[in-house]
mmCIF file of C-alpha atoms in Angstrom:
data_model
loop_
_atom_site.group_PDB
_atom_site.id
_atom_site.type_symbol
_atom_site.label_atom_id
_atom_site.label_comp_id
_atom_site.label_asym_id
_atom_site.label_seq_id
_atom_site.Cartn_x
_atom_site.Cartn_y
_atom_site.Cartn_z
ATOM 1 C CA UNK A 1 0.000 0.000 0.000
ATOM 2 C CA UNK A 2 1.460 3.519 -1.402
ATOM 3 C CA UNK A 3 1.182 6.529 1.098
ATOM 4 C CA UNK A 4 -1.648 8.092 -1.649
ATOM 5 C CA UNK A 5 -3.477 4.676 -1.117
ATOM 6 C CA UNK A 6 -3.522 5.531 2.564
ATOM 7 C CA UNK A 7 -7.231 6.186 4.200
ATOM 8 C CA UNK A 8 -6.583 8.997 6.210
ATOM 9 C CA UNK A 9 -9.683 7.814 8.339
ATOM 10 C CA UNK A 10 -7.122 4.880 9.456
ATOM 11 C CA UNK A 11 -4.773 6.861 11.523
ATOM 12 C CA UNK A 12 -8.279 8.930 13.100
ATOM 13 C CA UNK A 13 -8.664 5.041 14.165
ATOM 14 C CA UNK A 14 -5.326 4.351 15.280
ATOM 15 C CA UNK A 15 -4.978 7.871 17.416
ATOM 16 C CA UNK A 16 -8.488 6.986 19.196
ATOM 17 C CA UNK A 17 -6.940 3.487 19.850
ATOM 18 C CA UNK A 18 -4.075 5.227 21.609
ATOM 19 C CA UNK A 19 -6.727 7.261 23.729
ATOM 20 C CA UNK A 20 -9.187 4.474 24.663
ATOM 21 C CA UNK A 21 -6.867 1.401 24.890
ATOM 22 C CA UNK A 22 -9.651 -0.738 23.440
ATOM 23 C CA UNK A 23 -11.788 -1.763 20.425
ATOM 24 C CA UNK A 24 -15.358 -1.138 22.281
ATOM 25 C CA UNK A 25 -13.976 2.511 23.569
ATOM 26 C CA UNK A 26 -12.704 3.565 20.436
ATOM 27 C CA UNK A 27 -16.017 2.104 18.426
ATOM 28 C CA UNK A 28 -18.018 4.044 20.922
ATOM 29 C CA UNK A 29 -15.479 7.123 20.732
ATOM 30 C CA UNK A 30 -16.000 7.102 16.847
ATOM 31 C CA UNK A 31 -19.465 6.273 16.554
ATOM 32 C CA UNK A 32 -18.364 2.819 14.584
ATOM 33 C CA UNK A 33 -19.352 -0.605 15.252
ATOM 34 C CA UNK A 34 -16.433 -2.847 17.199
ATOM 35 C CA UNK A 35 -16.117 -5.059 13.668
ATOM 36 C CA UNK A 36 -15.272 -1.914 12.152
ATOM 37 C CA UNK A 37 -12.648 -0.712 13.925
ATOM 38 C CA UNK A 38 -11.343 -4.065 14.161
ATOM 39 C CA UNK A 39 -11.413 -4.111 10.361
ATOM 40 C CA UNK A 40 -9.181 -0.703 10.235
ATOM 41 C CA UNK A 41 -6.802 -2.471 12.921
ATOM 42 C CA UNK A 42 -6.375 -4.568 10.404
ATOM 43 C CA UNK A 43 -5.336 -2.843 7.812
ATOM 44 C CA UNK A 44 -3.254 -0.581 10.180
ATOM 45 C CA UNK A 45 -0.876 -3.633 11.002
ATOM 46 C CA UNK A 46 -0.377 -4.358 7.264
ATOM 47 C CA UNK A 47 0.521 -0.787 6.553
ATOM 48 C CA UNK A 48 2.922 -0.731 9.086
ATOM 49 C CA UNK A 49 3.802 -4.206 9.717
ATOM 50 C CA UNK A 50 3.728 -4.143 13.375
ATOM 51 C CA UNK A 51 1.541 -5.790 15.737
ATOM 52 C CA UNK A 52 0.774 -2.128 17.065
ATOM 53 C CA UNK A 53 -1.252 -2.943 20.154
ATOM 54 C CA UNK A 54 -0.940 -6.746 22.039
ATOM 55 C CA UNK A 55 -3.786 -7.943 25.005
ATOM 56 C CA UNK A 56 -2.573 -7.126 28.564
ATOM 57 C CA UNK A 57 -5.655 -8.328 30.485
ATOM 58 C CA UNK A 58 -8.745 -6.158 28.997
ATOM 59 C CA UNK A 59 -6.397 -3.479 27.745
ATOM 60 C CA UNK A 60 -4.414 -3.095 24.702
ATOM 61 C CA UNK A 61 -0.587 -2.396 25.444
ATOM 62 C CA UNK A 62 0.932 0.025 22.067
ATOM 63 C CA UNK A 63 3.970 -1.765 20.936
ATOM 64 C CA UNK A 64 7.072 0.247 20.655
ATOM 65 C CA UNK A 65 6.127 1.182 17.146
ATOM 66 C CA UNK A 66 2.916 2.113 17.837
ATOM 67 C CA UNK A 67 4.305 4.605 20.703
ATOM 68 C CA UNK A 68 6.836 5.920 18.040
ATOM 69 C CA UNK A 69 4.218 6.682 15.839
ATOM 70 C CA UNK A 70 2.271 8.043 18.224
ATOM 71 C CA UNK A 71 4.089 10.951 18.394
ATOM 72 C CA UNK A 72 4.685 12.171 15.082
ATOM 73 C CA UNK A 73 0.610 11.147 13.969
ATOM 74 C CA UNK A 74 -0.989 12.606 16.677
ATOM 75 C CA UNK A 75 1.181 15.865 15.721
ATOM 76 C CA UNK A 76 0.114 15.997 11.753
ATOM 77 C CA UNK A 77 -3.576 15.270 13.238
ATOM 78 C CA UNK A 78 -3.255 18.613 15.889
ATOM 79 C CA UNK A 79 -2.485 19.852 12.634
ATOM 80 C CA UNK A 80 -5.075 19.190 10.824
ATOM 81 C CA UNK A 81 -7.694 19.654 13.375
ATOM 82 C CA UNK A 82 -6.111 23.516 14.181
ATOM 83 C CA UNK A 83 -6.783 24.024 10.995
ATOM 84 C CA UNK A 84 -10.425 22.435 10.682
ATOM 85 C CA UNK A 85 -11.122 24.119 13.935
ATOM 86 C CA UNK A 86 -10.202 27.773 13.270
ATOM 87 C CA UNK A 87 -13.093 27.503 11.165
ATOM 88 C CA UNK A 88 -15.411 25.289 13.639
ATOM 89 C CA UNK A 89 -17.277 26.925 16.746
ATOM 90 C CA UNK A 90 -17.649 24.447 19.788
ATOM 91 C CA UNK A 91 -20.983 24.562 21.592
ATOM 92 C CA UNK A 92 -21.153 22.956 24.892
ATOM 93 C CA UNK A 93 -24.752 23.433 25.275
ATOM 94 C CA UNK A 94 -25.388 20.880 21.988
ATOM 95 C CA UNK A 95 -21.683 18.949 22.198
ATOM 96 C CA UNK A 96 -21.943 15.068 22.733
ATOM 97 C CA UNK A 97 -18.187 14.121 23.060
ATOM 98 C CA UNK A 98 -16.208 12.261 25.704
ATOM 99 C CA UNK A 99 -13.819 14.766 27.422
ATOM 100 C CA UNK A 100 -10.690 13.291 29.872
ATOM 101 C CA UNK A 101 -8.972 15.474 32.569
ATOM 102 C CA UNK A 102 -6.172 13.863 34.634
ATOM 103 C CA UNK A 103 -6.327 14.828 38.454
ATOM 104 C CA UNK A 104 -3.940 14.203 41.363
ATOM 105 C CA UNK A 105 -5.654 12.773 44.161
ATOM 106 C CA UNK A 106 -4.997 16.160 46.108
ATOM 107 C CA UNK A 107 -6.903 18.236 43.091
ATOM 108 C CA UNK A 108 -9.817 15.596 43.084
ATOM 109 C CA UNK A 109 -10.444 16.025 46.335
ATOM 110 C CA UNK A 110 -10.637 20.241 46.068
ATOM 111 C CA UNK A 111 -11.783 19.997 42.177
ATOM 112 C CA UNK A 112 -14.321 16.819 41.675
ATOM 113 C CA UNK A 113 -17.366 18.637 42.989
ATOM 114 C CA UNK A 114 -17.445 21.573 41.593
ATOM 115 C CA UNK A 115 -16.144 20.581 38.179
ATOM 116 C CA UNK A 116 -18.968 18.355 37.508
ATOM 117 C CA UNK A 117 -21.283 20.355 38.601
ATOM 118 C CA UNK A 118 -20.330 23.261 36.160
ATOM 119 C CA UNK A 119 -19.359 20.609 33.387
ATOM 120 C CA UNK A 120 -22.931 19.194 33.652
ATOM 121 C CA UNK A 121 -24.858 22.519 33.715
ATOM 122 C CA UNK A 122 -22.600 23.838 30.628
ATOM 123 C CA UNK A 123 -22.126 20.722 28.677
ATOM 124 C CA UNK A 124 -25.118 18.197 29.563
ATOM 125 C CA UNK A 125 -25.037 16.139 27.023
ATOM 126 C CA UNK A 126 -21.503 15.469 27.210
ATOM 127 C CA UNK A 127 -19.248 13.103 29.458
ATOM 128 C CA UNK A 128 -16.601 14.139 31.915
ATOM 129 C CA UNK A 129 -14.020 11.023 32.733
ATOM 130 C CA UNK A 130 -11.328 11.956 35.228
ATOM 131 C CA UNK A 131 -8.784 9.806 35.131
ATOM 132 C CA UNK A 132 -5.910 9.473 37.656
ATOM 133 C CA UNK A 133 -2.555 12.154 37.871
ATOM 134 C CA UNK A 134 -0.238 10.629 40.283
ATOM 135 C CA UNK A 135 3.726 10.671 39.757
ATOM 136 C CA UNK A 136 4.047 7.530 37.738
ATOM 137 C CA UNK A 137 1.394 8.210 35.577
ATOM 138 C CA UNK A 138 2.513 12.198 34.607
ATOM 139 C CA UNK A 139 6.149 10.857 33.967
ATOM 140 C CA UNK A 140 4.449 9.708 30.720
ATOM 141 C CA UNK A 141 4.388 11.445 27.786
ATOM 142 C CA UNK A 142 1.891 8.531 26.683
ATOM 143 C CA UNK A 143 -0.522 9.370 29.483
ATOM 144 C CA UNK A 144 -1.039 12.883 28.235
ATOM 145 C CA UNK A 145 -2.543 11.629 24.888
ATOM 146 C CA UNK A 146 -5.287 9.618 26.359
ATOM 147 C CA UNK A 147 -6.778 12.967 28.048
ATOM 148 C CA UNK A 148 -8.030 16.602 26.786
ATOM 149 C CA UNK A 149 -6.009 17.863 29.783
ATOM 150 C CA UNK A 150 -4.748 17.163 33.490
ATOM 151 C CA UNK A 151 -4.423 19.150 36.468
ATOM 152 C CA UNK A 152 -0.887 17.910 38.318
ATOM 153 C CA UNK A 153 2.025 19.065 41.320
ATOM 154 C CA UNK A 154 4.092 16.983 39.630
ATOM 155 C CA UNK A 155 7.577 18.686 39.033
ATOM 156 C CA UNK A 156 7.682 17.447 35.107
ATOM 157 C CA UNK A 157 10.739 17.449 32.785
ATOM 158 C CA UNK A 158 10.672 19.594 29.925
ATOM 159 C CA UNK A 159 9.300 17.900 27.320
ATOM 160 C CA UNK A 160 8.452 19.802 23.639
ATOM 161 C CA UNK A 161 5.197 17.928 23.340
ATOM 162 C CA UNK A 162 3.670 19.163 26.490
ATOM 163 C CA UNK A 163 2.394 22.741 27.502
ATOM 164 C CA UNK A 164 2.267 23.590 30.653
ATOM 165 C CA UNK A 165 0.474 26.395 32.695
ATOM 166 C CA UNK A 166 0.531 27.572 36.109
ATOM 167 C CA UNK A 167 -1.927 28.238 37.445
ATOM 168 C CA UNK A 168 -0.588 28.824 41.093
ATOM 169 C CA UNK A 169 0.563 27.238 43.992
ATOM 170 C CA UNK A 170 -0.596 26.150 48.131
ATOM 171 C CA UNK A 171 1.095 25.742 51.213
ATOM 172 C CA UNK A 172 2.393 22.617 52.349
ATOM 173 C CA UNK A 173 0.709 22.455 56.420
ATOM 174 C CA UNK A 174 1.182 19.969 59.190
ATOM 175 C CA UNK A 175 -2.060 18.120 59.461
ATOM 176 C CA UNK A 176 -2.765 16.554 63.254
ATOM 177 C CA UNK A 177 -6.079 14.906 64.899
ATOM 178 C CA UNK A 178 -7.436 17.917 67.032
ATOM 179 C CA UNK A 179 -7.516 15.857 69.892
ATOM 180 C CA UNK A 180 -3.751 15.348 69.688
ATOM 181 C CA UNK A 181 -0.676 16.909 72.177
ATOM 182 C CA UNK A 182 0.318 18.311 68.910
ATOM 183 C CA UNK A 183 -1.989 19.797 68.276
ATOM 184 C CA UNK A 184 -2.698 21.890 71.630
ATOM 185 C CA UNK A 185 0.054 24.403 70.739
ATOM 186 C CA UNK A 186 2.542 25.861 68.249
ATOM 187 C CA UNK A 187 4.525 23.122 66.331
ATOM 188 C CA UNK A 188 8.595 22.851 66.882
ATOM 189 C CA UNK A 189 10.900 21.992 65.202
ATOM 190 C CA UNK A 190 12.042 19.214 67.686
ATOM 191 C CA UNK A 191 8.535 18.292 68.281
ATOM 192 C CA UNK A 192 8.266 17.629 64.385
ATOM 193 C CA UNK A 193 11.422 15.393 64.242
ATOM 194 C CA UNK A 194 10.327 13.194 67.097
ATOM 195 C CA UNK A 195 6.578 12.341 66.166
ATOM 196 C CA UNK A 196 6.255 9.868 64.231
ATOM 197 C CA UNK A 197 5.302 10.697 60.353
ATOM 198 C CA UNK A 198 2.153 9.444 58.107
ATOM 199 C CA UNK A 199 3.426 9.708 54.150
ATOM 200 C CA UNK A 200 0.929 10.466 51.423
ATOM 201 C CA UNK A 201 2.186 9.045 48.978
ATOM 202 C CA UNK A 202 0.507 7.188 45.564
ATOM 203 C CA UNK A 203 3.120 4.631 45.408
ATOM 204 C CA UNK A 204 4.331 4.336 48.687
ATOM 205 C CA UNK A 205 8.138 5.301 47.532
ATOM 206 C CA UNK A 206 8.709 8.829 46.449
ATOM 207 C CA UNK A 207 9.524 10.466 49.113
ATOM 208 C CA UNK A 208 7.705 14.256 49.476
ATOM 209 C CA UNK A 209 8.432 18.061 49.726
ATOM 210 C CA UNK A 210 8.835 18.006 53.333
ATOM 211 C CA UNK A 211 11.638 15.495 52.964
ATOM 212 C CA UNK A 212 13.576 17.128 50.282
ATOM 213 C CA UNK A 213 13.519 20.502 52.814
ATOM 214 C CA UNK A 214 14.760 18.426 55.552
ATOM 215 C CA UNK A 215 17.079 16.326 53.735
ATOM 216 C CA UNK A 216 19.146 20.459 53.087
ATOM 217 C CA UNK A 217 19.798 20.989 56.859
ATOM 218 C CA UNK A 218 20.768 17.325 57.220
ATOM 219 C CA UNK A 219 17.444 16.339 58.623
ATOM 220 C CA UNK A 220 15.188 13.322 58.530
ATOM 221 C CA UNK A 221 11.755 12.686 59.592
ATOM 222 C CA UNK A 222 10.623 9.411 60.900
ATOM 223 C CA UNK A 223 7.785 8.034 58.515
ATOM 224 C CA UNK A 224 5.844 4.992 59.842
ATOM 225 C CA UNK A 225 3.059 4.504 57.914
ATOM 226 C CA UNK A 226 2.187 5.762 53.985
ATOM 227 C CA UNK A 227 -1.182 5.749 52.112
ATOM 228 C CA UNK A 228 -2.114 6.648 48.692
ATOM 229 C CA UNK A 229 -4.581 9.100 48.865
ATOM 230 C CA UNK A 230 -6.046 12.189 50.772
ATOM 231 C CA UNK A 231 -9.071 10.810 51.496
ATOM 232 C CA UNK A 232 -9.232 8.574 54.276
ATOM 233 C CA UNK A 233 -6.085 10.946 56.304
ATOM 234 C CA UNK A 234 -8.600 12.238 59.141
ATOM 235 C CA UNK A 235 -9.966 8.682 59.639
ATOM 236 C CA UNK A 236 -5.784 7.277 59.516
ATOM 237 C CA UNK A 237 -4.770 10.262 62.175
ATOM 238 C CA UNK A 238 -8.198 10.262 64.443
ATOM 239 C CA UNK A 239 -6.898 8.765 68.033
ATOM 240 C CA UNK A 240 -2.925 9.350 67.239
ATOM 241 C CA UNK A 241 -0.105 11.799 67.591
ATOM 242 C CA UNK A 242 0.642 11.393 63.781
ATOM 243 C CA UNK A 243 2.020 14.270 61.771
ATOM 244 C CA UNK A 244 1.278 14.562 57.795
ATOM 245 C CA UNK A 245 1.340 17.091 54.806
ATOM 246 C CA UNK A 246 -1.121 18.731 52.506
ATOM 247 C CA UNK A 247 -1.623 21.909 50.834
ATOM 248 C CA UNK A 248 -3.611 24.430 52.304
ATOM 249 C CA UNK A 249 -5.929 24.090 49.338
ATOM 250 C CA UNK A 250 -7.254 21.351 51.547
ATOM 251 C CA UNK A 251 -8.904 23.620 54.093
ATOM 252 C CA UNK A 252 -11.811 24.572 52.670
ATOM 253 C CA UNK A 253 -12.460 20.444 52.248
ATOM 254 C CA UNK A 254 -12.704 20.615 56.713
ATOM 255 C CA UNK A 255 -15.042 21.340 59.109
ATOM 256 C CA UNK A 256 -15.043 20.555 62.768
ATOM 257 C CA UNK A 257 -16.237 16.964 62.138
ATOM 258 C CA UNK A 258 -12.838 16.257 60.264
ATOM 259 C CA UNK A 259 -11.566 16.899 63.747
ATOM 260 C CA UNK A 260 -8.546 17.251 61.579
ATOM 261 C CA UNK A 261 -6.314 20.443 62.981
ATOM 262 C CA UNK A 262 -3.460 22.261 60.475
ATOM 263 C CA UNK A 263 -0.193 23.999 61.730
ATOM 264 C CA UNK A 264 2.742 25.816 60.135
ATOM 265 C CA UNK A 265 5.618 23.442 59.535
ATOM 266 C CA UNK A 266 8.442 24.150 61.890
ATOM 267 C CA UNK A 267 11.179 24.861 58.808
ATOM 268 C CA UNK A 268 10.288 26.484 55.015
ATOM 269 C CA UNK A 269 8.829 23.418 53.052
ATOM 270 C CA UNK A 270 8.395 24.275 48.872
ATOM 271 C CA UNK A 271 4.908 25.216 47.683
ATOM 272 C CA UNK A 272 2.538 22.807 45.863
ATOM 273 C CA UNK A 273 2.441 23.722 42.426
ATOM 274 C CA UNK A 274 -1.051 23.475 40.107
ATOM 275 C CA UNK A 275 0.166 22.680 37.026
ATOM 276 C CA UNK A 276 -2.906 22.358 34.007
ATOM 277 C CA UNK A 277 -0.661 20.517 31.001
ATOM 278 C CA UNK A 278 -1.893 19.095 28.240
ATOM 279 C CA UNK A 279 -0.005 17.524 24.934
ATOM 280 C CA UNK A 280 0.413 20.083 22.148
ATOM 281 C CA UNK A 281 -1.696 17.759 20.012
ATOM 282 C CA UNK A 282 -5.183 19.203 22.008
ATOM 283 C CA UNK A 283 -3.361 22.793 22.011
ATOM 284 C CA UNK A 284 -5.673 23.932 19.385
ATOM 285 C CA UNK A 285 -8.819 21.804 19.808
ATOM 286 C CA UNK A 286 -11.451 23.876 20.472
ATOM 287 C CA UNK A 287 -13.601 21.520 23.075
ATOM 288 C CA UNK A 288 -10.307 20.976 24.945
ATOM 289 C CA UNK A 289 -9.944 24.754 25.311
ATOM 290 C CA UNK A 290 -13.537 25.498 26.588
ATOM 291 C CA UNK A 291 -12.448 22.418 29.485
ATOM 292 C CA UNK A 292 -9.094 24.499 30.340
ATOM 293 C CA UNK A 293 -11.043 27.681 30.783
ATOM 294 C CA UNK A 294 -13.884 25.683 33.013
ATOM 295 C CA UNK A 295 -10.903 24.158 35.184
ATOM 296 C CA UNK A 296 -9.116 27.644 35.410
ATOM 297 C CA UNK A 297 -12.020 29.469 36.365
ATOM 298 C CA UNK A 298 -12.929 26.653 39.160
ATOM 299 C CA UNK A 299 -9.277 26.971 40.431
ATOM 300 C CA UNK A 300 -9.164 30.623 40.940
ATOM 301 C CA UNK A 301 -12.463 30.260 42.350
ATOM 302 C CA UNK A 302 -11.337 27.719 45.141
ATOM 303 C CA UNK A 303 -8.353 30.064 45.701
ATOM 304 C CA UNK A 304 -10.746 32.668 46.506
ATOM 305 C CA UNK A 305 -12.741 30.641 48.992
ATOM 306 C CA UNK A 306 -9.343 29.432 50.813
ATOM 307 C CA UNK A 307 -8.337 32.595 51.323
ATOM 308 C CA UNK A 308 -11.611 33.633 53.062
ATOM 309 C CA UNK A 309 -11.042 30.408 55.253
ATOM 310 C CA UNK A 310 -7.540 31.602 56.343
ATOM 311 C CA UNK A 311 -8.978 34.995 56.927
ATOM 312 C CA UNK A 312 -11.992 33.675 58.567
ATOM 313 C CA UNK A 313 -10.027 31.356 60.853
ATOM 314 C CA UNK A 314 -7.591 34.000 61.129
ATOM 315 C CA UNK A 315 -4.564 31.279 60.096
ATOM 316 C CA UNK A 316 -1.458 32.808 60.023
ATOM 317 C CA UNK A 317 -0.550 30.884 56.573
#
């Protein structure tokens, strides 16, 4: 098969296979039946004599060729729809599609609420899928092509195919159960070295910002315990003398049921970073930039509210 005998509706197929991972996504994704797609899968692996994507469970693994490819067809296809989409106008009042945003577990927490809410009322006959942003997964330049954006603290490499915008940055806190000795009074420094240390952490290794600060005055921190995700931390420190982390973003999630009380660390820890990337391929796309606008606005918005909670509370953060 000649490069002018090439469908150009077979690499749509193959760059929706790299997004959805499987035959029934991408058939529902494209509006095809499964045989169909499975028909231009076909012909894809003749044209470029690779296997492309191999079974891994109920998910479809790219090859190495298939990743290669990746990059420089999902590039001529931004291409193409920039220049489709210059003259396109996206409605989200009539719009059916599928829209992906990667969130850390921190952001969900803050962001999940209030961003389907807004995506619902504005877009309501779309879908929202948010799909997980934790370290291993925004390490991937792969990752960013299965979603229309993500919303990450991840400190990324520079990498030419991703954009990235800050969009501002939180505190890193000492969280403590209320009822605590901790937390009945300012925290010190040697106070903060001798408790004993709960780790958020998605994969149980990397170590955090608080480490990395202590680690430059030839400190360490005694972590017993890690879990994965924000979510169950007042439950885990309820009825302990546990110290952990988390951004002051995080307040406006607490009341006084959390019984969960937040203190200034006792040395300068770095600031968590918001970070909205996405790959230059959904640079242009006009649906993706109507999502980056709705997460934007909903950011600044929660910024506003913590601030009103620190002034409220009157915490000196």
């Amino acid at each position: 098969m000649s490069s002018d005998e090439v469908d150009l509706n077979l690499l749509r197929v193959f760059d929706v296979l790299m997004q959805e991972r499987s035959v029934t996504g991408a058939a529902a994704h494209l509006g095809r039946t499964q045989s169909a797609v499975s028909h231009s899968l076909a012909k894809l692996r003749t044209l470029f004599k690779d296997e492309l994507f191999t079974r891994d469970g109920g998910i479809m693994r790219p090859t190495p060729r298939a990743l290669e490819l990746a990059t420089d067809l999902s590039d001529a296809l931004a291409k193409i729809r920039a220049s489709i989409g210059r003259y396109k106008v996206f409605d989200p009042t009539t719009t059916e599609r599928k829209f992906r945003v990667g969130l850390t577990d921190y952001h969900a927490m803050i962001f999940i609420p209030p961003l389907i809410k807004e995506f619902s009322e504005q877009a309501p006959h779309a879908t929202l899928n948010v799909i997980p942003a934790n370290r291993v997964e925004a390490e991937s330049a792969d990752y960013f092509r299965q979603v229309d954006c993500t919303l990450t603290g991840a400190n990324l490499k520079d990498d030419p195919s991703l954009v990235k915008v800050e969009l501002g940055q939180d505190r890193l806190l000492c969280a403590v159960w209320s009822g605590s000795q901790i937390a009945r009074s300012p925290l010190s420094l040697e106070t903060y070295l001798s408790a004993s240390h709960l780790q958020i952490s998605a994969d149980g290794l990397a170590e955090g910002l608080a480490d990395a600060a202590l680690r430059d005055r030839g400190l360490r921190r005694k972590v017993v315990a890690t879990i994965s995700n924000y979510l169950v931390m007042p439950w885990v420190l309820r009825g302990t003398e546990l110290i952990t982390h988390c951004g002051d973003g995080i307040l406006q999630m607490f009341d006084e049921t959390s019984e969960v009380t937040l203190l200034s660390p006792p040395i300068p820890i770095s600031s968590v970073s918001a970070n909205l990337v996405l790959h230059r391929q959904m640079a242009a796309d006009p649906g993706a930039l109507w999502l980056r606008r709705l997460i934007t606005e909903l950011y600044h918005a929660a910024q506003i509210k913590k601030n009103e909670v620190i002034l409220a509370n009157k915490l000196m953060t």
